[in-house]
mmCIF file of C-alpha atoms in Angstrom:
data_model
loop_
_atom_site.group_PDB
_atom_site.id
_atom_site.type_symbol
_atom_site.label_atom_id
_atom_site.label_comp_id
_atom_site.label_asym_id
_atom_site.label_seq_id
_atom_site.Cartn_x
_atom_site.Cartn_y
_atom_site.Cartn_z
ATOM 1 C CA MET A 10 7.613 -21.907 10.786
ATOM 2 C CA THR A 11 6.010 -19.322 8.498
ATOM 3 C CA LEU A 12 6.047 -19.936 4.767
ATOM 4 C CA ALA A 13 6.884 -17.024 2.479
ATOM 5 C CA THR A 14 3.915 -15.622 0.586
ATOM 6 C CA PRO A 15 3.566 -12.719 -1.841
ATOM 7 C CA LEU A 16 2.423 -10.624 1.136
ATOM 8 C CA ASP A 17 5.528 -11.116 3.261
ATOM 9 C CA ASP A 18 8.047 -11.537 0.425
ATOM 10 C CA PRO A 19 7.663 -8.328 -1.591
ATOM 11 C CA LEU A 20 9.795 -7.102 -4.454
ATOM 12 C CA ILE A 21 11.240 -3.749 -3.436
ATOM 13 C CA ILE A 22 12.513 -1.363 -6.096
ATOM 14 C CA ALA A 23 13.726 2.127 -5.170
ATOM 15 C CA GLY A 24 11.891 1.886 -1.865
ATOM 16 C CA GLN A 25 8.564 0.856 -3.400
ATOM 17 C CA SER A 26 7.033 -2.519 -2.529
ATOM 18 C CA PHE A 27 5.358 -4.834 -5.037
ATOM 19 C CA LYS A 28 3.515 -8.101 -4.471
ATOM 20 C CA SER A 29 4.145 -9.374 -8.007
ATOM 21 C CA ARG A 30 7.609 -10.297 -9.236
ATOM 22 C CA LEU A 31 6.441 -10.518 -12.838
ATOM 23 C CA LEU A 32 6.880 -7.380 -14.939
ATOM 24 C CA VAL A 33 5.277 -7.213 -18.379
ATOM 25 C CA GLY A 34 5.423 -5.151 -21.538
ATOM 26 C CA THR A 35 2.727 -3.858 -23.854
ATOM 27 C CA GLY A 36 4.042 -4.487 -27.372
ATOM 28 C CA HIS A 37 2.952 -6.953 -30.088
ATOM 29 C CA TYR A 38 -0.644 -7.373 -28.919
ATOM 30 C CA ALA A 39 -3.536 -7.343 -31.386
ATOM 31 C CA ASP A 40 -5.101 -4.297 -29.741
ATOM 32 C CA LEU A 41 -5.360 -2.481 -26.425
ATOM 33 C CA ALA A 42 -8.167 -4.759 -25.255
ATOM 34 C CA GLU A 43 -5.885 -7.784 -25.552
ATOM 35 C CA THR A 44 -3.078 -5.837 -23.887
ATOM 36 C CA GLN A 45 -5.307 -5.020 -20.942
ATOM 37 C CA ALA A 46 -6.581 -8.601 -20.624
ATOM 38 C CA ALA A 47 -3.071 -10.074 -20.692
ATOM 39 C CA VAL A 48 -1.733 -7.619 -18.130
ATOM 40 C CA THR A 49 -4.670 -8.400 -15.856
ATOM 41 C CA ALA A 50 -4.123 -12.163 -16.200
ATOM 42 C CA SER A 51 -0.427 -11.744 -15.389
ATOM 43 C CA ALA A 52 -1.227 -9.929 -12.114
ATOM 44 C CA ALA A 53 1.800 -7.718 -12.871
ATOM 45 C CA GLN A 54 1.977 -4.390 -11.075
ATOM 46 C CA ILE A 55 4.850 -2.899 -13.091
ATOM 47 C CA VAL A 56 4.070 -2.429 -16.787
ATOM 48 C CA THR A 57 6.656 -1.174 -19.241
ATOM 49 C CA PHE A 58 6.097 0.546 -22.573
ATOM 50 C CA ALA A 59 8.260 2.024 -25.320
ATOM 51 C CA VAL A 60 7.994 5.796 -25.092
ATOM 52 C CA ARG A 61 8.881 6.210 -28.769
ATOM 53 C CA ARG A 62 6.333 3.632 -29.947
ATOM 54 C CA SER A 63 3.356 4.195 -27.642
ATOM 55 C CA ASN A 64 0.729 6.906 -27.630
ATOM 56 C CA ILE A 65 0.309 8.160 -24.083
ATOM 57 C CA GLY A 66 -1.212 11.476 -25.036
ATOM 58 C CA GLN A 67 0.989 12.706 -27.857
ATOM 59 C CA ASP A 68 -1.776 12.001 -30.428
ATOM 60 C CA ALA A 69 -5.274 12.864 -29.240
ATOM 61 C CA GLN A 70 -6.837 11.033 -32.206
ATOM 62 C CA ALA A 71 -5.120 7.680 -31.633
ATOM 63 C CA PRO A 72 -5.888 5.030 -28.966
ATOM 64 C CA ASN A 73 -4.198 5.988 -25.706
ATOM 65 C CA LEU A 74 -2.268 3.282 -23.842
ATOM 66 C CA LEU A 75 -3.152 4.938 -20.543
ATOM 67 C CA ASP A 76 -6.825 4.122 -21.147
ATOM 68 C CA ALA A 77 -5.944 0.409 -20.958
ATOM 69 C CA ILE A 78 -3.096 0.602 -18.418
ATOM 70 C CA ALA A 79 -4.280 3.248 -16.000
ATOM 71 C CA PRO A 80 -1.511 4.922 -13.940
ATOM 72 C CA GLN A 81 -3.651 4.753 -10.803
ATOM 73 C CA HIS A 82 -3.723 0.945 -11.010
ATOM 74 C CA PHE A 83 -0.205 0.159 -12.242
ATOM 75 C CA THR A 84 3.331 1.426 -11.843
ATOM 76 C CA LEU A 85 4.300 2.577 -15.313
ATOM 77 C CA LEU A 86 7.832 1.891 -16.492
ATOM 78 C CA PRO A 87 8.625 3.952 -19.594
ATOM 79 C CA ASN A 88 11.497 2.437 -21.537
ATOM 80 C CA THR A 89 13.941 3.639 -24.165
ATOM 81 C CA ALA A 90 13.399 0.823 -26.685
ATOM 82 C CA GLY A 91 14.673 1.783 -30.114
ATOM 83 C CA CYS A 92 17.470 4.021 -28.810
ATOM 84 C CA TYR A 93 21.007 3.397 -30.073
ATOM 85 C CA THR A 94 22.834 6.255 -28.344
ATOM 86 C CA ALA A 95 23.014 7.604 -24.813
ATOM 87 C CA ARG A 96 21.820 10.978 -26.092
ATOM 88 C CA ASP A 97 18.606 9.509 -27.550
ATOM 89 C CA ALA A 98 17.964 7.451 -24.422
ATOM 90 C CA VAL A 99 18.325 10.445 -22.100
ATOM 91 C CA ARG A 100 16.117 12.586 -24.330
ATOM 92 C CA THR A 101 13.468 9.843 -24.382
ATOM 93 C CA CYS A 102 13.432 9.636 -20.578
ATOM 94 C CA LEU A 103 13.069 13.400 -20.332
ATOM 95 C CA LEU A 104 10.104 13.184 -22.715
ATOM 96 C CA ALA A 105 8.532 10.469 -20.549
ATOM 97 C CA ARG A 106 9.012 12.605 -17.446
ATOM 98 C CA GLU A 107 7.208 15.489 -19.134
ATOM 99 C CA LEU A 108 4.341 13.356 -20.464
ATOM 100 C CA LEU A 109 3.833 11.600 -17.121
ATOM 101 C CA ASP A 110 3.995 14.662 -14.867
ATOM 102 C CA GLY A 111 7.400 14.146 -13.313
ATOM 103 C CA HIS A 112 7.521 10.327 -13.339
ATOM 104 C CA ASP A 113 11.114 9.288 -12.587
ATOM 105 C CA LEU A 114 11.188 5.453 -12.674
ATOM 106 C CA VAL A 115 12.493 4.407 -16.098
ATOM 107 C CA LYS A 116 13.868 1.378 -17.875
ATOM 108 C CA LEU A 117 17.052 2.200 -19.757
ATOM 109 C CA GLU A 118 18.057 0.216 -22.800
ATOM 110 C CA VAL A 119 20.561 1.341 -25.410
ATOM 111 C CA LEU A 120 20.894 -1.141 -28.257
ATOM 112 C CA GLY A 121 24.061 -1.972 -30.145
ATOM 113 C CA ASP A 122 22.572 -3.247 -33.398
ATOM 114 C CA SER A 123 19.222 -4.089 -34.934
ATOM 115 C CA GLN A 124 19.948 -7.793 -35.504
ATOM 116 C CA THR A 125 20.862 -9.094 -32.045
ATOM 117 C CA LEU A 126 19.363 -6.203 -30.028
ATOM 118 C CA TYR A 127 22.242 -6.672 -27.607
ATOM 119 C CA PRO A 128 22.949 -3.663 -25.403
ATOM 120 C CA ASP A 129 25.681 -1.206 -26.300
ATOM 121 C CA ILE A 130 27.439 -1.224 -22.945
ATOM 122 C CA THR A 131 29.528 1.909 -23.519
ATOM 123 C CA GLU A 132 26.442 3.961 -24.370
ATOM 124 C CA THR A 133 24.423 2.293 -21.597
ATOM 125 C CA LEU A 134 26.987 3.294 -18.975
ATOM 126 C CA ALA A 135 27.047 6.871 -20.276
ATOM 127 C CA ALA A 136 23.242 7.124 -20.293
ATOM 128 C CA ALA A 137 22.930 5.575 -16.828
ATOM 129 C CA ARG A 138 25.352 8.104 -15.377
ATOM 130 C CA GLN A 139 23.502 11.044 -16.921
ATOM 131 C CA LEU A 140 20.041 9.810 -15.933
ATOM 132 C CA VAL A 141 21.043 9.203 -12.322
ATOM 133 C CA GLU A 142 22.503 12.711 -12.189
ATOM 134 C CA LEU A 143 19.185 14.037 -13.545
ATOM 135 C CA GLY A 144 17.303 12.390 -10.692
ATOM 136 C CA PHE A 145 15.883 9.363 -12.500
ATOM 137 C CA LYS A 146 15.489 5.975 -10.839
ATOM 138 C CA VAL A 147 17.073 3.755 -13.454
ATOM 139 C CA MET A 148 16.299 0.104 -14.069
ATOM 140 C CA VAL A 149 18.846 -0.911 -16.662
ATOM 141 C CA TYR A 150 18.866 -3.559 -19.407
ATOM 142 C CA THR A 151 22.353 -4.969 -19.782
ATOM 143 C CA SER A 152 24.414 -7.968 -20.827
ATOM 144 C CA ASP A 153 24.963 -10.905 -18.500
ATOM 145 C CA ASP A 154 28.462 -9.660 -17.609
ATOM 146 C CA PRO A 155 28.798 -9.615 -13.789
ATOM 147 C CA LEU A 156 31.428 -6.850 -13.891
ATOM 148 C CA ILE A 157 29.229 -4.552 -15.960
ATOM 149 C CA ALA A 158 26.315 -5.290 -13.649
ATOM 150 C CA ARG A 159 28.421 -4.220 -10.679
ATOM 151 C CA ARG A 160 29.503 -1.035 -12.449
ATOM 152 C CA LEU A 161 25.903 -0.088 -13.249
ATOM 153 C CA GLU A 162 24.955 -0.625 -9.619
ATOM 154 C CA GLU A 163 27.871 1.589 -8.534
ATOM 155 C CA LEU A 164 26.563 4.326 -10.836
ATOM 156 C CA GLY A 165 23.313 4.305 -8.890
ATOM 157 C CA CYS A 166 20.914 2.150 -10.924
ATOM 158 C CA VAL A 167 18.044 0.859 -8.779
ATOM 159 C CA ALA A 168 17.720 -2.501 -10.582
ATOM 160 C CA ILE A 169 19.978 -4.538 -12.862
ATOM 161 C CA MET A 170 18.250 -6.301 -15.751
ATOM 162 C CA PRO A 171 20.546 -8.790 -17.491
ATOM 163 C CA LEU A 172 19.316 -10.500 -20.632
ATOM 164 C CA GLY A 173 18.555 -14.202 -20.522
ATOM 165 C CA ALA A 174 18.872 -14.343 -24.321
ATOM 166 C CA PRO A 175 18.352 -11.839 -27.153
ATOM 167 C CA ILE A 176 15.178 -9.754 -26.975
ATOM 168 C CA GLY A 177 12.228 -11.590 -28.492
ATOM 169 C CA SER A 178 14.199 -14.791 -29.141
ATOM 170 C CA GLY A 179 12.397 -17.048 -26.663
ATOM 171 C CA LEU A 180 15.617 -19.024 -26.183
ATOM 172 C CA GLY A 181 15.399 -19.034 -22.390
ATOM 173 C CA ILE A 182 18.234 -18.543 -19.902
ATOM 174 C CA ARG A 183 21.350 -19.263 -21.971
ATOM 175 C CA ASN A 184 23.965 -18.484 -19.312
ATOM 176 C CA PRO A 185 22.642 -19.378 -15.850
ATOM 177 C CA TYR A 186 26.159 -19.273 -14.391
ATOM 178 C CA ASN A 187 26.582 -15.563 -15.140
ATOM 179 C CA ILE A 188 23.074 -14.728 -13.996
ATOM 180 C CA ARG A 189 23.769 -16.464 -10.689
ATOM 181 C CA LEU A 190 27.028 -14.500 -10.280
ATOM 182 C CA ILE A 191 25.179 -11.239 -10.837
ATOM 183 C CA VAL A 192 22.542 -12.223 -8.268
ATOM 184 C CA GLU A 193 25.103 -13.232 -5.649
ATOM 185 C CA ASN A 194 26.987 -9.934 -5.911
ATOM 186 C CA ALA A 195 24.149 -7.445 -6.350
ATOM 187 C CA LYS A 196 22.738 -5.273 -3.592
ATOM 188 C CA VAL A 197 19.841 -4.080 -5.769
ATOM 189 C CA PRO A 198 17.137 -6.222 -7.416
ATOM 190 C CA VAL A 199 18.183 -8.383 -10.355
ATOM 191 C CA ILE A 200 15.443 -8.883 -12.936
ATOM 192 C CA VAL A 201 15.932 -11.067 -15.991
ATOM 193 C CA ASP A 202 14.909 -9.040 -19.014
ATOM 194 C CA ALA A 203 14.611 -10.610 -22.474
ATOM 195 C CA GLY A 204 14.799 -14.140 -23.813
ATOM 196 C CA VAL A 205 12.095 -15.883 -21.805
ATOM 197 C CA GLY A 206 9.963 -18.082 -24.068
ATOM 198 C CA THR A 207 7.753 -20.138 -21.804
ATOM 199 C CA ALA A 208 6.827 -20.718 -18.178
ATOM 200 C CA SER A 209 9.741 -23.029 -17.399
ATOM 201 C CA ASP A 210 12.193 -20.291 -18.446
ATOM 202 C CA ALA A 211 10.599 -17.891 -15.974
ATOM 203 C CA ALA A 212 10.749 -20.491 -13.213
ATOM 204 C CA ILE A 213 14.442 -21.148 -13.916
ATOM 205 C CA ALA A 214 15.236 -17.429 -13.663
ATOM 206 C CA MET A 215 13.518 -17.260 -10.295
ATOM 207 C CA GLU A 216 15.161 -20.476 -9.054
ATOM 208 C CA LEU A 217 18.540 -18.870 -9.780
ATOM 209 C CA GLY A 218 17.632 -16.245 -7.190
ATOM 210 C CA CYS A 219 16.539 -13.423 -9.483
ATOM 211 C CA ASP A 220 14.177 -10.948 -7.872
ATOM 212 C CA GLY A 221 11.852 -10.838 -10.849
ATOM 213 C CA VAL A 222 11.349 -11.446 -14.552
ATOM 214 C CA LEU A 223 10.315 -8.970 -17.231
ATOM 215 C CA MET A 224 8.753 -10.248 -20.433
ATOM 216 C CA ASN A 225 6.629 -9.174 -23.363
ATOM 217 C CA THR A 226 7.007 -11.283 -26.505
ATOM 218 C CA ALA A 227 6.683 -14.593 -24.656
ATOM 219 C CA ILE A 228 3.145 -13.622 -23.698
ATOM 220 C CA ALA A 229 2.078 -11.491 -26.641
ATOM 221 C CA ARG A 230 3.275 -13.951 -29.320
ATOM 222 C CA ALA A 231 1.845 -17.046 -27.626
ATOM 223 C CA ARG A 232 -1.043 -18.771 -29.377
ATOM 224 C CA GLU A 233 -3.235 -17.801 -26.415
ATOM 225 C CA PRO A 234 -1.677 -14.707 -24.810
ATOM 226 C CA ILE A 235 -4.132 -14.484 -21.911
ATOM 227 C CA ARG A 236 -3.547 -18.088 -20.887
ATOM 228 C CA MET A 237 0.224 -17.663 -21.239
ATOM 229 C CA ALA A 238 0.095 -14.572 -19.030
ATOM 230 C CA SER A 239 -1.571 -16.664 -16.336
ATOM 231 C CA ALA A 240 1.011 -19.426 -16.776
ATOM 232 C CA MET A 241 3.864 -16.940 -16.402
ATOM 233 C CA ARG A 242 2.330 -15.543 -13.227
ATOM 234 C CA GLN A 243 2.219 -19.021 -11.683
ATOM 235 C CA ALA A 244 5.722 -19.907 -12.916
ATOM 236 C CA VAL A 245 7.293 -16.847 -11.324
ATOM 237 C CA CYS A 246 5.573 -17.626 -8.026
ATOM 238 C CA ALA A 247 6.625 -21.288 -8.169
ATOM 239 C CA GLY A 248 10.210 -20.435 -9.039
ATOM 240 C CA ARG A 249 10.445 -17.993 -6.166
ATOM 241 C CA GLU A 250 9.003 -20.544 -3.723
ATOM 242 C CA ALA A 251 11.491 -23.165 -4.939
ATOM 243 C CA TYR A 252 14.403 -20.736 -4.496
ATOM 244 C CA LEU A 253 13.318 -19.881 -0.960
ATOM 245 C CA ALA A 254 12.773 -23.570 -0.137
ATOM 246 C CA GLY A 255 16.293 -24.534 -1.316
ATOM 247 C CA ARG A 256 16.659 -27.338 -3.805
ATOM 248 C CA MET A 257 18.103 -30.716 -2.888
ATOM 249 C CA PRO A 258 21.798 -31.299 -3.707
ATOM 250 C CA ARG A 259 22.554 -32.837 -7.088
ATOM 251 C CA ARG A 260 23.971 -36.366 -6.951
ATOM 252 C CA LEU A 261 25.725 -38.595 -9.451
ATOM 253 C CA ASP A 262 24.180 -41.750 -8.016
ATOM 254 C CA GLY A 263 20.785 -42.808 -6.732
ATOM 255 C CA ASP A 264 19.503 -42.364 -3.202
ATOM 256 C CA ALA A 265 16.479 -44.453 -2.247
ATOM 257 C CA SER A 266 13.665 -42.430 -0.730
ATOM 258 C CA SER A 267 12.652 -45.438 1.383
ATOM 259 C CA PRO A 268 15.101 -46.901 3.951
ATOM 260 C CA LEU A 269 16.910 -50.032 2.807
ATOM 261 C CA GLY A 270 17.100 -51.551 6.285
ATOM 262 C CA GLY A 271 14.415 -52.647 8.736
ATOM 263 C CA LEU A 272 12.252 -54.322 6.098
ATOM 264 C CA PHE A 273 9.020 -56.108 7.080
ATOM 265 C CA LEU A 274 9.146 -59.611 5.631
#
């Protein structure tokens, strides 16, 4: 029997294979040096950034994110953070494509309000449809509604990214039942996006069968971001191994691990 390892159990998104199932963001860090160190400690291969909040060449006088997160070493995932309409989200993705020389893998998020940062599903569906038609490979942030997840997949999104809890809340996976339903019905990768607060949250997401976890604040706002990045890397691996191994059934009564008969007296 061969045990699954990161080498023979890759995450595949839009035909591209990744060893790491942990995806990380670049916001909230003290500086680009800390960003780079945390990303390295996480061993993430996909790194997301807010196109509207990051300098990737727009300002030649400001620090350039691409100096810390080099495109030749990472798969960049420009995202539409801060967009509240489909129009703004599509325009932001077109800007990213221009700045990154035709890059077409994007993370779509269209927010409904500034307090909860929940997705506006109507605008998300509209933006997803337009972006797919424009040739983008869309990884989409959405609610934990299994029906909406299915609709986004039908529109052609290459990954479904349901929230575990509100962005930046650190509340963990609040509705594991819905996440599991999304996983069981999806034919594209399901990646929990938002709400993870600590390593156990990441492990739970993976134990539910998710293909990956995306996080930013949980690492960047930790007391020691570099150490937390390492912890998250190990948690995602452990959760995936546990899912593949298959947990024992839950019981309402005890079951002795040693046989009760045949005792030596």
